Tab-separated table of C-alpha atoms in Angstrom:
chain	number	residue	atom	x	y	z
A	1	UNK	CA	163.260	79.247	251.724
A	2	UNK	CA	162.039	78.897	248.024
A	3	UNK	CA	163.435	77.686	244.959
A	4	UNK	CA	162.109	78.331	241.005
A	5	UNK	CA	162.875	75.534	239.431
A	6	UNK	CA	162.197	75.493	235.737
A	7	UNK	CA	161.582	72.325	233.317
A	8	UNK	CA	162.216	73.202	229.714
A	9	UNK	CA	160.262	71.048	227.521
A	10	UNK	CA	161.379	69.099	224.263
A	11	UNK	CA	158.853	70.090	222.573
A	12	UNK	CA	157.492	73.322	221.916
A	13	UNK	CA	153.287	72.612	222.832
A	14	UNK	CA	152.751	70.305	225.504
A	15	UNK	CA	149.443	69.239	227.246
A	16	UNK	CA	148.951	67.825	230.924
A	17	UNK	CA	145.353	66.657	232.266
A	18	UNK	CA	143.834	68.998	234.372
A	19	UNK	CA	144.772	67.001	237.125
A	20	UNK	CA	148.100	67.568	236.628
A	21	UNK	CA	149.306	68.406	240.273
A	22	UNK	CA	149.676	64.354	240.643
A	23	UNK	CA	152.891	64.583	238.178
A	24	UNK	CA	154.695	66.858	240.605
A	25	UNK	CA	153.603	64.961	243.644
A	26	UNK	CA	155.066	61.971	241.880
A	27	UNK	CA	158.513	64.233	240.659
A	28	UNK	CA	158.561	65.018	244.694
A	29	UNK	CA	158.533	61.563	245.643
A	30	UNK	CA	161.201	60.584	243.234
A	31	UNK	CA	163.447	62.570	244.678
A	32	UNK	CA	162.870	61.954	248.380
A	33	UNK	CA	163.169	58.081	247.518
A	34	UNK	CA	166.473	59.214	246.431
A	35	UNK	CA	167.347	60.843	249.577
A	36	UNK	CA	165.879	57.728	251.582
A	37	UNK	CA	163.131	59.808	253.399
A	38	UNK	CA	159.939	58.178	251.793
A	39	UNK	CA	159.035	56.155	254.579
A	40	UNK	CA	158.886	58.988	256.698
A	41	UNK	CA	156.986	61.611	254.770
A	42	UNK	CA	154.655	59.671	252.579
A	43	UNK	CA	154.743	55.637	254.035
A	44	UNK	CA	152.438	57.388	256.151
A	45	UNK	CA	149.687	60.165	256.195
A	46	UNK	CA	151.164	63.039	257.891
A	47	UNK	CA	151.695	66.960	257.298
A	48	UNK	CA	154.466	67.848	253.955
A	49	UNK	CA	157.293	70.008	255.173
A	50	UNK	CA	156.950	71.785	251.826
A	51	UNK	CA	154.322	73.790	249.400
A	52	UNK	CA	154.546	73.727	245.632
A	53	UNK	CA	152.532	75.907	242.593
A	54	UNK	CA	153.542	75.315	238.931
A	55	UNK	CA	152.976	77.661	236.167
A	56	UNK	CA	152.424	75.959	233.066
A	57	UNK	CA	154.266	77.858	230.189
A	58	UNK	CA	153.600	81.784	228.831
A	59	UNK	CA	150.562	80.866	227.302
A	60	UNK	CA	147.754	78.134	228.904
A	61	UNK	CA	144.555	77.513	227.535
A	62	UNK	CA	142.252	74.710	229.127
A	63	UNK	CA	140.036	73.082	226.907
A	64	UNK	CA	138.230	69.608	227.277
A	65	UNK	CA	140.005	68.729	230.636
A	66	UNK	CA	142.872	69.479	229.138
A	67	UNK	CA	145.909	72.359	229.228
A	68	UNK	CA	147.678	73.360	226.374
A	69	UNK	CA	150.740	75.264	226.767
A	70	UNK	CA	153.675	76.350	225.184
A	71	UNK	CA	157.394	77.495	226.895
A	72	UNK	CA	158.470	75.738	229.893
A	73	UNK	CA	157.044	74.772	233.456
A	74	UNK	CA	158.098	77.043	236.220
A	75	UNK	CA	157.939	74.935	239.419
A	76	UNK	CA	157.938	76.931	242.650
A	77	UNK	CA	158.696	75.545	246.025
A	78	UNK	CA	158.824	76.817	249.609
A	79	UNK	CA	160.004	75.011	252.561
A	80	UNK	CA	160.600	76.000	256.211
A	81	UNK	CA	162.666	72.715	256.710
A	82	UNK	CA	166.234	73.534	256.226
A	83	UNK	CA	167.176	69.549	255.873
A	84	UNK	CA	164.573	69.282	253.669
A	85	UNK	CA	165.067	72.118	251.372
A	86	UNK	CA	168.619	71.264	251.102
A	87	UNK	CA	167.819	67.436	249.920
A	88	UNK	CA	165.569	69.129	247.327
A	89	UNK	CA	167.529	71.452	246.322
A	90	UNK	CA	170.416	68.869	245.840
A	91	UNK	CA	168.262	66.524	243.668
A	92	UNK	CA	166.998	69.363	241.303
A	93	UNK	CA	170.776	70.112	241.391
A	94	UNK	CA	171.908	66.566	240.144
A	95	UNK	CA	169.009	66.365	237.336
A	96	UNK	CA	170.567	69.832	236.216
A	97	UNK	CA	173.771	69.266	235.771
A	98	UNK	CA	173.303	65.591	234.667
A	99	UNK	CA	170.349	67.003	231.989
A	100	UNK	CA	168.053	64.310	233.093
A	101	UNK	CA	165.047	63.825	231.575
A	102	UNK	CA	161.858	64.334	233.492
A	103	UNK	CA	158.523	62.920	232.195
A	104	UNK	CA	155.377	64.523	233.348
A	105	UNK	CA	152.360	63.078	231.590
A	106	UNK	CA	153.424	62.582	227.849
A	107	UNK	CA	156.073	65.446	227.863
A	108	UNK	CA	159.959	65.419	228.388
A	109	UNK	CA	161.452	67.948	230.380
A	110	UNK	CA	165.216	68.684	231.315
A	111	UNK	CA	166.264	71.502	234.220
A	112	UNK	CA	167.274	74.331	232.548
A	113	UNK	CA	167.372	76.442	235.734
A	114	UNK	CA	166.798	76.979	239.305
A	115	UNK	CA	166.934	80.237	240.954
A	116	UNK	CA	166.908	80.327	244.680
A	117	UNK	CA	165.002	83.043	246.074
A	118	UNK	CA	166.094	85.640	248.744
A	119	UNK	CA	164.647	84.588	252.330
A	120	UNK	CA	161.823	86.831	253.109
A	121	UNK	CA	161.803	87.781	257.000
A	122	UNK	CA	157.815	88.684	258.139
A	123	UNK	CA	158.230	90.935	261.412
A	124	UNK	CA	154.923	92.739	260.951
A	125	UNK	CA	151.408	91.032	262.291
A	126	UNK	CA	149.447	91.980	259.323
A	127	UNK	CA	150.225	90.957	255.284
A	128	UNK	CA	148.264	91.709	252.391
A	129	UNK	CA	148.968	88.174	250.016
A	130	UNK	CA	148.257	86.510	247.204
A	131	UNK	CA	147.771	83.000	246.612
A	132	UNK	CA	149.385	81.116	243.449
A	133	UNK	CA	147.318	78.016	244.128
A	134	UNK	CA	143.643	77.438	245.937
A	135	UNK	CA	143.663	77.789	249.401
A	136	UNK	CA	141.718	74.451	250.622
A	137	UNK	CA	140.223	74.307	254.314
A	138	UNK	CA	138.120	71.208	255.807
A	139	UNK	CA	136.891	70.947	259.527
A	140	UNK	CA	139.369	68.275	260.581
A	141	UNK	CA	137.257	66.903	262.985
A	142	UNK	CA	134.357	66.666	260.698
A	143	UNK	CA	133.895	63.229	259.240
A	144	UNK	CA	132.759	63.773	255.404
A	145	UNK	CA	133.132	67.946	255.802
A	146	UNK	CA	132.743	70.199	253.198
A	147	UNK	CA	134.944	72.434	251.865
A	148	UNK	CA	135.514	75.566	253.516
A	149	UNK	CA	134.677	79.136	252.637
A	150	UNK	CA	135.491	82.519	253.826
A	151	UNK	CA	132.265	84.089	251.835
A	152	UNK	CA	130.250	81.370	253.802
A	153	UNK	CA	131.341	81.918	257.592
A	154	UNK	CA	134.598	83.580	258.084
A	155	UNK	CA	134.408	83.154	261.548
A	156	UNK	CA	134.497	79.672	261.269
A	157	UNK	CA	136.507	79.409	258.624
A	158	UNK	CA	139.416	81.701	260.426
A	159	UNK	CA	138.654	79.260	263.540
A	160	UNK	CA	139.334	76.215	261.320
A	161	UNK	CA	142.290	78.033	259.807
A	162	UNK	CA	143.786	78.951	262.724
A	163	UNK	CA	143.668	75.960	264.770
A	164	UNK	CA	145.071	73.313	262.348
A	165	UNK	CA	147.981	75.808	260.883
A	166	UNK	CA	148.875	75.822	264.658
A	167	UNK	CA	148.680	71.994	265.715
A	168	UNK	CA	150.905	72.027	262.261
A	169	UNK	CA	153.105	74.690	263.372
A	170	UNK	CA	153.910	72.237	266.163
A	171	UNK	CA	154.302	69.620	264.544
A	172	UNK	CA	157.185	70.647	262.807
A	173	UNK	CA	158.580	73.122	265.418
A	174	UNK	CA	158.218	71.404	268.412
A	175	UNK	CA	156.147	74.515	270.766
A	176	UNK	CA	153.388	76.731	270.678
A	177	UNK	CA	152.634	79.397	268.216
A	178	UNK	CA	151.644	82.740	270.014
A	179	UNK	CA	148.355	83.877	268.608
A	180	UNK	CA	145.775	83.099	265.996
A	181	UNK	CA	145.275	83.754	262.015
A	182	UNK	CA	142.539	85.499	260.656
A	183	UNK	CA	141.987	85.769	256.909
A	184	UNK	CA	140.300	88.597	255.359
A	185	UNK	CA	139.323	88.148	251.708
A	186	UNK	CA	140.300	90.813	249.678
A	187	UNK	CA	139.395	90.351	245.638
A	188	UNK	CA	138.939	86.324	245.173
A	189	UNK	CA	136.804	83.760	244.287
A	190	UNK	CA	135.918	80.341	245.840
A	191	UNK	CA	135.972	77.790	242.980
A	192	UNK	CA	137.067	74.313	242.320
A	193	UNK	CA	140.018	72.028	240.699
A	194	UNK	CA	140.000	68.550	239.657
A	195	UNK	CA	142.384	66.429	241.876
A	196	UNK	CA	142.769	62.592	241.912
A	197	UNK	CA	139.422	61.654	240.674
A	198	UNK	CA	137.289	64.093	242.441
A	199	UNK	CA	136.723	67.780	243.253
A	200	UNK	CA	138.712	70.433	245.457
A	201	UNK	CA	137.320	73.585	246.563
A	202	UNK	CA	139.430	76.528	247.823
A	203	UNK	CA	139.540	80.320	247.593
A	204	UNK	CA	142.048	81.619	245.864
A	205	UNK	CA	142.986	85.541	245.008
A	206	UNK	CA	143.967	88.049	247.098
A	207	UNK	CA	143.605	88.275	250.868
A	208	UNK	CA	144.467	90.233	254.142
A	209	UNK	CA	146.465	87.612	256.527
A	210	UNK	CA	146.862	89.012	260.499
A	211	UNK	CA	148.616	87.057	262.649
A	212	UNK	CA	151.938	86.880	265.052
A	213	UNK	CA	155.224	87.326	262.767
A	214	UNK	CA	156.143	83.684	263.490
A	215	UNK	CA	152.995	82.047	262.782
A	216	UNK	CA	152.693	84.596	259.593
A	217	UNK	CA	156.018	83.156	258.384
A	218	UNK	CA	155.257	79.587	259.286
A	219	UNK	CA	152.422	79.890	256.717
A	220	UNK	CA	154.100	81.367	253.945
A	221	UNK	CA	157.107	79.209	254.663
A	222	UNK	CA	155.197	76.224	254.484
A	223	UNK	CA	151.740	76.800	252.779
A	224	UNK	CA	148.291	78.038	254.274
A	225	UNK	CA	145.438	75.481	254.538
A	226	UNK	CA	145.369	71.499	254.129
A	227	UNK	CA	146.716	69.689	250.851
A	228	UNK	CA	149.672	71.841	250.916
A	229	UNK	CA	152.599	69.372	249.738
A	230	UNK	CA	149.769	68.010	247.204
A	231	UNK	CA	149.801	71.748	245.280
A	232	UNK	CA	147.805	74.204	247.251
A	233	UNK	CA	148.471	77.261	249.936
A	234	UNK	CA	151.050	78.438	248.304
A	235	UNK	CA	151.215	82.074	248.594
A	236	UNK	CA	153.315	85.463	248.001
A	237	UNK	CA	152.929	88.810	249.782
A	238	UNK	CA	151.766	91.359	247.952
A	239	UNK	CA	154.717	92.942	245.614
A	240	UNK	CA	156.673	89.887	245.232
A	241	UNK	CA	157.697	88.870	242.739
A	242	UNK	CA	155.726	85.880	240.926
C-alpha cells in the first residue's frame, strides 16, 4: 500500500538542510502520537512498519549543505501494515481537510493532496527496480561495521541482505519467508548522505532483485535494507510510475 502525499508550500523557494530526512521522521511521529502508538514504534528501537522518499519540488539544487527548491514536496510512503497505513492515511486526511499547517525546517506547508496508489501484486521471482532513496546495509552482528556495498562483495552483501530482510519479514508477519534475496546491481552508484550528524552510505540506482514473490513484495512493501522508516529502501519496479 502507498500513498503520495503532497505539501504545498507558502512560499514559492524554500530551503531544508541536507539533512532534511529528520523533518519527516519528526512529521511521522506527530502523527503516530496522535494515534497513541508512539510507545510502541519509537519508545523503543525496533523495525518501522513503513518506508518513506520525498522529492523536494520540480527544481533542487544543493549548494553549501543546503537544498533550494521551488514547487511543493511530494512525500511518498509504502506500508505493508494495513492498521498502520490506515492511521496514516487518516492523519494526512485530517491535516487536509482541516488545511493544517506543517512546518518542516523554516517552511510552511499545507496538504494539498494525497493520491493513493493502486496495490501492486509481485507473483514473479525476479524484478528489475529502482530505488528513490539509498539503499543502506550494515552487518548486524558487527559491532562498529561499515557500510555495505554490492561493488565490494556481493556475496556478502546479498548474505547480509537476505538474512536481516527475513528476521524482519518475521517480525512483522509472524513465519518464515521461503527463500533468499539476491541483488544484482544494474546502473548505480554507492555514495553517501548526511543524516543526524554523521554519514550514510548506500547504493542507490537501478538493480536486479530475485527472490520468492512474498519476500519480493515484503521488500517493496516495506523498504529494502536498514534505516528504512528513517528515509531509505524505498523502491519502485521498473516502469512505475515515480
Amino acid at each position: 500500500m502507498r500513498i503520495s502525499v503532497f505539501l504545498k508550500p507558502e512560499e514559492a523557494t524554500n530551503t531544508f538542510p541536507d539533512e532534511y530526512r529528520k523533518g519527516f521522521i519528526f512529521l511521522f511521529k506527530t502523527i503516530v502520537k496522535e494515534q497513541n502508538r508512539y510507545q510502541e514504534l519509537y519508545g523503543i528501537k525496533k523495525h518501522k512498519p513503513f518506508c518513506f522518499a520525498a522529492r523536494l519540488g520540480y527544481e533542487c539544487a544543493l549548494n553549501n549543505r543546503t537544498f533550494t527548491f521551488t514547487g511543493p514536496v511530494i512525500l511518498k510512503v509504502s506500508s505493508g501494515d494495513h492498521a498502520f497505513f490506515a492511521q496514516l492515511l487518516n492523519g494526512f486526511i485530517g491535516r487536509w481537510k482541516r488545511s493544517d499547517e506543517i512546518k518542516l525546517y523554516q517552511s510552511k506547508f499545507r496538504v494539498s493532496d494525497i493520491r493513493v496508489l493502486p496495490p501492486k501484486r509481485i507473483t514473479k521471482s525476479e524484478i528489475v527496480c529502482d530505488s528513490l532513496e539509498r539503499i543502506v546495509l550494515k552487518d548486524p552482528n558487527k559491532r562498529g561495521a561499515r557500510y555495505l556495498s554490492p561493488y565490494d562483495d556481493l556475496e556478502y552483501f546479498n548474505r547480509i541482505l537476505s538474512e536481516y530482510s527475513k528476521d524482519k519479514y518475521y517480525y512483522f508477519m509472524g513465519k518464515e519467508a521461503h527463500g533468499n534475496l539476491y541483488l544484482e546491481p544494474l546502473n548505480g552508484k554507492f555514495d553517501s548522505v548526511r543524516h543526524y550528524g554523521g554519514l550514510v552510505f548506500g547504493y542507490r540506482g537501478s538493480f536486479r532483485l530475485y527472490g520468492s514473490p512474498e519476500l519480493l513484495q515484503f521488500v517493496y512493501d516495506y523498504g529494502l535494507g536498514h534505516r528504512t522508516g528513517q528515509g531509505f529502501g524505498y523502491i519502485v519496479i521498473r516502469g512505475e510510475g515515480i
